[in-house]
């Protein structure tokens, strides 16, 4: 968050305006006749009409437009919340009556009081409900190929600024407009579109991620807050504005209904307030009514977008008692028309959820803009008509949440100070705080549930307004067993079925079933990790690898010239027992000391140990290649992000690099992110993209990886890539079962389909499983005997005769910890992580994703352990003349 300006900074909009004014080209001014009341229409600044075929405004143009609109209209204010990942300004546009802009500080203060009514008396509440405007936030184009809303935002703002009826409505409504929740992506997609326009590849999506790290998963980040854009908007939502309605505008595939509007689909998450669900239904039906009144067709309710999922831009607000709205318009081909045959369109029959089927024809960017404008304006008018009801509903739901928490089930969650990774515990607490949840620290030890908790334990009380958000993240999910038809498969979730953060992050959290009357609790605004140290004397530093910050410390020591050995068995040093898997570092003491101090971990320095030499040893920083296909793999982006966060350097390699071979001269370890066998092996089909992006690894790339293994290199195959490694690289293991498809659908950019091996299928669409760990294997360094692993398009493995199982699912019980599982018998006793030797090298086969969406802090170290083990496992045959000092 460094360098990010708060939205209340009065300078921010001025600074942004000046930068953009300088950047404006004379051409735009020359083509800029001013219209209605001297307020510029979008076309006068852009030089084309919003939604015009083949035209996508760049982020610079969008910023220019809003700056000029704010200069001309007393209803419009532009703030820059901060820089995006690539440094573009992230914009929040406030549109309301000038009198509301003048009393903005008082409105913000009122929103704070509505969000926490515990100190609000009945008379003050009535006064607030009488005077607060309804606050609605409209969020455009978080998914950048769903480009229409970013363009539509300019026309919506212009209409709000110039239309007299809408202007009158703005006396009772504050519209917070986010022209794009991913500004970088507007240009990533727009630049690609303009390059391909008029070619054979016109309208194709780009072959890389449209968010620099996480692509489509930027809308899976709303509780984990890994990305800067998520954090900026989260602050505006849950620390500043507390809007009563959050409307998130998306697009879906081209061939179905024209626009989904709520009501959402079942199942309903148990933590949602019923009145908020009714509010969502009300808004959706109002939008549909406006669309049908305007003669629009193809409007659908209750499509597959459910009320179970947590983590999206519309689903996190619902756990803050805000009305979370999603619409999904059918897509064109970016800005090019989509003109299908009637037979290509699949839509439901006429019914109560689909009263007006669409007559197939051409579908254009402008059609999407029109639908979205109608829906957004219907929301503004509804908020005007029902201002008091919206405000009252929000404050009443916040009161109900506090009251529910006072009745227990549970009263609180406690994160004990004496168990787990202190850094991960602080991280989890800070995620809750950032999303507006109250967090307390125990000033002294206390007893609850018959257990003694030490001072410093974190307490999350449930008697607070945003209880639903905290509870849903801290408890285990139990996805309802509903069937598509009797005896048939489950009704799949829209996204995932489980997300329990204490499990994913390896942070124990206890449900407290009695009031915490005796505890001395202090509310905290941030949780910090105590300073750490390397204590003792000697040249050998021992780290138990139980804290993720130790990973960063180990890599810094390797960069400073240390040698790292992973203890192959338990041992003694300076009168103390150390477990197998301990990181034994020779040299690099100064680097370790400064890392321990900065990052908050502890290590011990000793003169000697009884550990024999010859265990897996790493000298210098491992040379890691991270494979990036042209499939815009989100898992690649997450892997890159996690490695960067941990301070583990790597080189990104494309198909062409792997096909060129000679990999062993450059790398010790190659990481294959989770993609299907065909996505890696054959990639994009010829003719679907320019030739350099098609064909995948091909036979040359596969042969080069086999040679790399033969020469002692190591490959880490994550998730579905384990199937590729078994099928194509000869890793000695077998796929015994894979997850059935379903869930994690996404809208436009959903997860790729699994490959079609002839294997058994279980159902676990995004669930958390228990796995048993062989702590004596180096790849398990720092892990407890039992671990929680995230299963997403999961793969069950069986080790071959020469392989070794590192992690497996319990043989005697269901492994399910959170979410849903059908087919436990296909999983019990199966392997989760296999060390599979090939030639002089090896493949580490992960049947799960240890870095899933940047959430699984509890298993990040399995990835970095695999890198260390892979780099140490076999010596390089010969090094070329140019080999560098980090080699072995
Ligand atoms: Zn979307």
Coordinates of C-alpha atoms in Angstrom, one line a residue, residues 281-549:
X281 CA -34.0 -9.9 -5.8
X282 CA -35.7 -6.5 -5.8
X283 CA -32.8 -4.8 -7.7
X284 CA -32.6 -7.6 -10.2
X285 CA -36.3 -7.7 -10.9
X286 CA -36.3 -3.9 -11.2
X287 CA -33.5 -4.0 -13.8
X288 CA -35.3 -6.8 -15.7
X289 CA -38.4 -4.7 -15.7
X290 CA -36.7 -1.7 -17.1
X291 CA -35.0 -3.8 -19.8
X292 CA -38.3 -5.4 -20.9
X293 CA -40.0 -2.0 -20.8
X294 CA -37.4 -0.8 -23.2
X295 CA -38.1 -3.7 -25.5
X296 CA -35.0 -5.6 -24.8
X297 CA -35.1 -9.4 -24.9
X298 CA -33.1 -12.4 -23.6
X299 CA -33.2 -11.2 -20.0
X300 CA -32.7 -14.2 -17.6
X301 CA -32.9 -14.8 -13.9
X302 CA -31.5 -17.6 -11.8
X303 CA -28.8 -18.7 -14.1
X304 CA -25.8 -20.6 -12.6
X305 CA -24.5 -17.6 -10.6
X306 CA -25.1 -18.7 -7.0
X307 CA -25.3 -17.2 -3.6
X308 CA -22.9 -19.7 -2.1
X309 CA -19.6 -18.4 -3.2
X310 CA -17.4 -16.1 -1.2
X311 CA -14.6 -14.0 -2.7
X312 CA -16.1 -12.0 -5.6
X313 CA -16.7 -8.3 -6.0
X314 CA -20.4 -8.9 -5.5
X315 CA -20.3 -11.7 -2.9
X316 CA -18.0 -10.1 -0.4
X317 CA -20.3 -7.0 0.0
X318 CA -23.3 -9.3 0.8
X319 CA -21.3 -10.5 3.8
X320 CA -21.1 -6.8 4.8
X321 CA -24.9 -6.5 4.6
X322 CA -24.7 -4.7 1.3
X323 CA -26.9 -5.6 -1.6
X324 CA -24.5 -7.2 -4.0
X325 CA -25.6 -7.2 -7.6
X326 CA -24.1 -9.0 -10.7
X327 CA -25.2 -8.7 -14.2
X328 CA -23.7 -10.7 -17.0
X329 CA -24.3 -9.6 -20.6
X330 CA -23.7 -11.8 -23.6
X331 CA -20.4 -10.8 -25.2
X332 CA -19.6 -9.7 -28.7
X333 CA -16.1 -10.5 -30.1
X334 CA -14.6 -7.7 -28.0
X335 CA -15.6 -4.6 -30.0
X336 CA -16.4 -6.6 -33.2
X337 CA -20.0 -7.8 -33.9
X338 CA -21.0 -11.4 -33.2
X339 CA -23.4 -12.6 -35.9
X340 CA -24.4 -16.2 -35.1
X341 CA -26.7 -18.5 -36.9
X342 CA -30.0 -19.1 -35.0
X343 CA -28.8 -22.7 -34.5
X344 CA -25.7 -21.6 -32.7
X345 CA -27.7 -19.9 -29.9
X346 CA -28.8 -21.9 -26.9
X347 CA -31.3 -20.3 -24.7
X348 CA -34.1 -21.5 -22.3
X349 CA -37.7 -21.7 -23.4
X350 CA -40.0 -18.9 -22.4
X351 CA -40.8 -19.0 -18.7
X352 CA -41.0 -16.9 -15.5
X353 CA -37.2 -16.6 -15.4
X354 CA -36.9 -15.9 -19.1
X355 CA -40.1 -14.1 -20.3
X356 CA -38.7 -12.9 -23.7
X357 CA -36.3 -15.1 -25.6
X358 CA -33.9 -13.3 -27.9
X359 CA -34.3 -13.4 -31.7
X360 CA -30.9 -14.2 -33.0
X361 CA -29.2 -11.6 -35.1
X362 CA -26.0 -9.6 -34.8
X363 CA -24.9 -8.7 -31.3
X364 CA -22.7 -5.7 -31.0
X365 CA -20.7 -3.8 -28.3
X366 CA -23.4 -1.1 -28.5
X367 CA -26.1 -3.7 -27.6
X368 CA -24.2 -4.5 -24.4
X369 CA -23.7 -0.9 -23.6
X370 CA -27.4 -0.3 -24.0
X371 CA -28.4 -3.2 -21.7
X372 CA -25.9 -2.0 -19.1
X373 CA -27.0 1.6 -19.2
X374 CA -30.7 0.6 -18.7
X375 CA -29.8 -1.7 -15.8
X376 CA -27.6 1.0 -14.1
X377 CA -30.1 3.7 -14.5
X378 CA -32.8 1.5 -13.2
X379 CA -30.7 1.0 -10.1
X380 CA -30.3 4.8 -9.7
X381 CA -34.0 5.4 -10.0
X382 CA -34.8 2.5 -7.6
X383 CA -32.3 4.0 -5.1
X384 CA -34.1 7.3 -5.4
X385 CA -37.6 5.9 -5.0
X386 CA -36.6 3.7 -2.0
X387 CA -33.8 5.7 -0.5
X388 CA -35.0 5.4 3.1
X389 CA -35.7 1.7 2.7
X390 CA -32.2 1.1 1.4
X391 CA -30.6 3.0 4.2
X392 CA -32.8 1.4 6.8
X393 CA -32.2 -2.1 5.5
X394 CA -28.4 -1.7 5.8
X395 CA -28.5 -0.4 9.3
X396 CA -31.0 -3.0 10.4
X397 CA -29.0 -5.9 9.0
X398 CA -25.9 -4.6 10.7
X399 CA -27.9 -4.6 14.0
X400 CA -29.1 -8.1 13.4
X401 CA -25.5 -9.3 12.8
X402 CA -24.4 -7.9 16.2
X403 CA -27.4 -9.4 17.9
X404 CA -26.8 -12.8 16.3
X405 CA -23.2 -12.8 17.6
X406 CA -24.4 -12.1 21.1
X407 CA -26.3 -15.4 21.0
X408 CA -23.2 -17.4 20.2
X409 CA -22.8 -20.3 17.7
X410 CA -20.1 -19.2 18.0
X411 CA -19.3 -16.3 20.2
X412 CA -15.9 -15.8 18.7
X413 CA -13.0 -17.4 17.0
X414 CA -9.6 -17.5 18.7
X415 CA -6.3 -17.7 16.9
X416 CA -4.0 -19.0 19.6
X417 CA -0.7 -17.2 20.0
X418 CA 1.1 -20.5 20.8
X419 CA 0.4 -22.5 17.6
X420 CA 1.0 -22.1 13.9
X421 CA 3.1 -19.6 11.9
X422 CA 2.9 -16.2 13.7
X423 CA 3.4 -14.4 10.4
X424 CA 0.5 -16.2 8.7
X425 CA -1.6 -15.6 11.8
X426 CA -0.9 -11.8 11.6
X427 CA -1.6 -11.9 7.9
X428 CA -5.0 -13.5 8.4
X429 CA -5.9 -11.0 11.1
X430 CA -4.9 -8.1 8.9
X431 CA -7.0 -9.4 6.0
X432 CA -10.0 -9.3 8.3
X433 CA -9.2 -5.8 9.5
X434 CA -8.7 -4.5 6.0
X435 CA -12.2 -5.7 5.2
X436 CA -13.7 -3.8 8.1
X437 CA -13.8 -6.6 10.6
X438 CA -13.0 -5.8 14.3
X439 CA -10.1 -7.8 15.6
X440 CA -9.0 -8.0 19.2
X441 CA -5.8 -9.1 20.9
X442 CA -5.8 -10.7 24.3
X443 CA -3.8 -8.5 26.7
X444 CA -3.5 -11.4 29.1
X445 CA -4.0 -15.1 29.2
X446 CA -7.6 -16.3 29.4
X447 CA -9.6 -19.5 29.4
X448 CA -12.4 -20.5 27.0
X449 CA -13.8 -23.8 25.9
X450 CA -11.8 -25.3 28.8
X451 CA -8.5 -24.2 27.1
X452 CA -6.0 -21.7 28.3
X453 CA -5.1 -19.1 25.6
X454 CA -1.9 -17.1 26.1
X455 CA -1.6 -13.4 25.9
X456 CA -1.2 -12.2 22.3
X457 CA -3.9 -14.6 21.0
X458 CA -6.1 -13.0 18.4
X459 CA -9.9 -12.9 19.1
X460 CA -12.5 -12.2 16.4
X461 CA -15.8 -11.6 18.2
X462 CA -18.9 -12.5 16.4
X463 CA -21.1 -9.7 17.9
X464 CA -20.1 -7.2 15.2
X465 CA -21.8 -5.8 12.1
X466 CA -19.6 -7.7 9.5
X467 CA -20.0 -11.0 11.4
X468 CA -21.0 -12.8 8.2
X469 CA -17.7 -12.0 6.4
X470 CA -15.5 -13.1 9.4
X471 CA -17.6 -16.2 10.2
X472 CA -17.7 -17.4 6.6
X473 CA -13.9 -17.1 6.3
X474 CA -13.1 -18.7 9.6
X475 CA -15.6 -21.6 9.7
X476 CA -15.7 -24.8 7.6
X477 CA -18.1 -24.9 4.6
X478 CA -20.6 -27.7 4.2
X479 CA -21.8 -27.4 0.6
X480 CA -25.4 -28.8 0.4
X481 CA -25.9 -32.1 -1.3
X482 CA -28.4 -31.1 -4.0
X483 CA -28.8 -33.2 -7.2
X484 CA -29.5 -32.1 -10.8
X485 CA -31.9 -35.1 -10.8
X486 CA -32.5 -38.0 -8.4
X487 CA -29.4 -40.1 -8.3
X488 CA -27.6 -37.7 -10.6
X489 CA -24.6 -35.4 -10.0
X490 CA -24.6 -32.6 -7.5
X491 CA -25.7 -29.1 -8.6
X492 CA -22.3 -27.7 -9.1
X493 CA -21.3 -24.5 -7.4
X494 CA -20.6 -21.4 -9.5
X495 CA -17.1 -21.3 -8.3
X496 CA -15.8 -23.3 -5.3
X497 CA -17.5 -25.0 -2.4
X498 CA -14.9 -24.3 0.4
X499 CA -12.4 -21.6 1.3
X500 CA -11.8 -21.8 5.1
X501 CA -8.9 -19.5 5.6
X502 CA -7.5 -21.1 8.9
X503 CA -7.2 -24.4 7.0
X504 CA -5.7 -22.8 3.8
X505 CA -3.3 -20.7 5.8
X506 CA -2.2 -23.2 8.4
X507 CA -3.4 -21.0 11.2
X508 CA -5.4 -22.8 13.9
X509 CA -8.7 -21.1 14.8
X510 CA -11.0 -22.3 17.6
X511 CA -14.7 -21.7 17.6
X512 CA -15.6 -20.4 21.1
X513 CA -19.0 -21.6 22.3
X514 CA -19.2 -19.6 25.5
X515 CA -19.2 -15.8 26.2
X516 CA -15.7 -14.3 26.6
X517 CA -16.6 -12.4 29.7
X518 CA -13.4 -12.7 31.5
X519 CA -11.0 -12.0 28.7
X520 CA -9.0 -8.7 28.6
X521 CA -9.3 -7.8 25.0
X522 CA -7.8 -4.8 23.2
X523 CA -9.1 -3.8 19.7
X524 CA -6.2 -3.5 17.3
X525 CA -5.9 -1.8 13.9
X526 CA -3.0 -3.9 12.7
X527 CA -1.3 -7.1 13.9
X528 CA 2.4 -7.2 13.7
X529 CA 4.9 -10.1 14.0
X530 CA 7.5 -9.7 16.8
X531 CA 11.0 -9.1 15.7
X532 CA 13.0 -12.3 15.3
X533 CA 16.6 -13.2 15.8
X534 CA 19.3 -15.8 15.2
X535 CA 20.6 -16.8 18.6
X536 CA 23.6 -18.8 19.7
X537 CA 27.1 -19.1 18.5
X538 CA 28.6 -20.9 15.5
X539 CA 28.7 -20.9 11.8
X540 CA 25.7 -23.2 11.2
X541 CA 22.2 -21.8 11.4
X542 CA 19.3 -24.1 11.9
X543 CA 15.7 -23.1 10.8
X544 CA 12.8 -25.4 11.5
X545 CA 11.0 -24.0 8.3
X546 CA 7.7 -23.7 10.1
X547 CA 7.3 -20.0 9.2
X548 CA 7.0 -18.8 5.6
X549 CA 9.3 -15.9 6.3

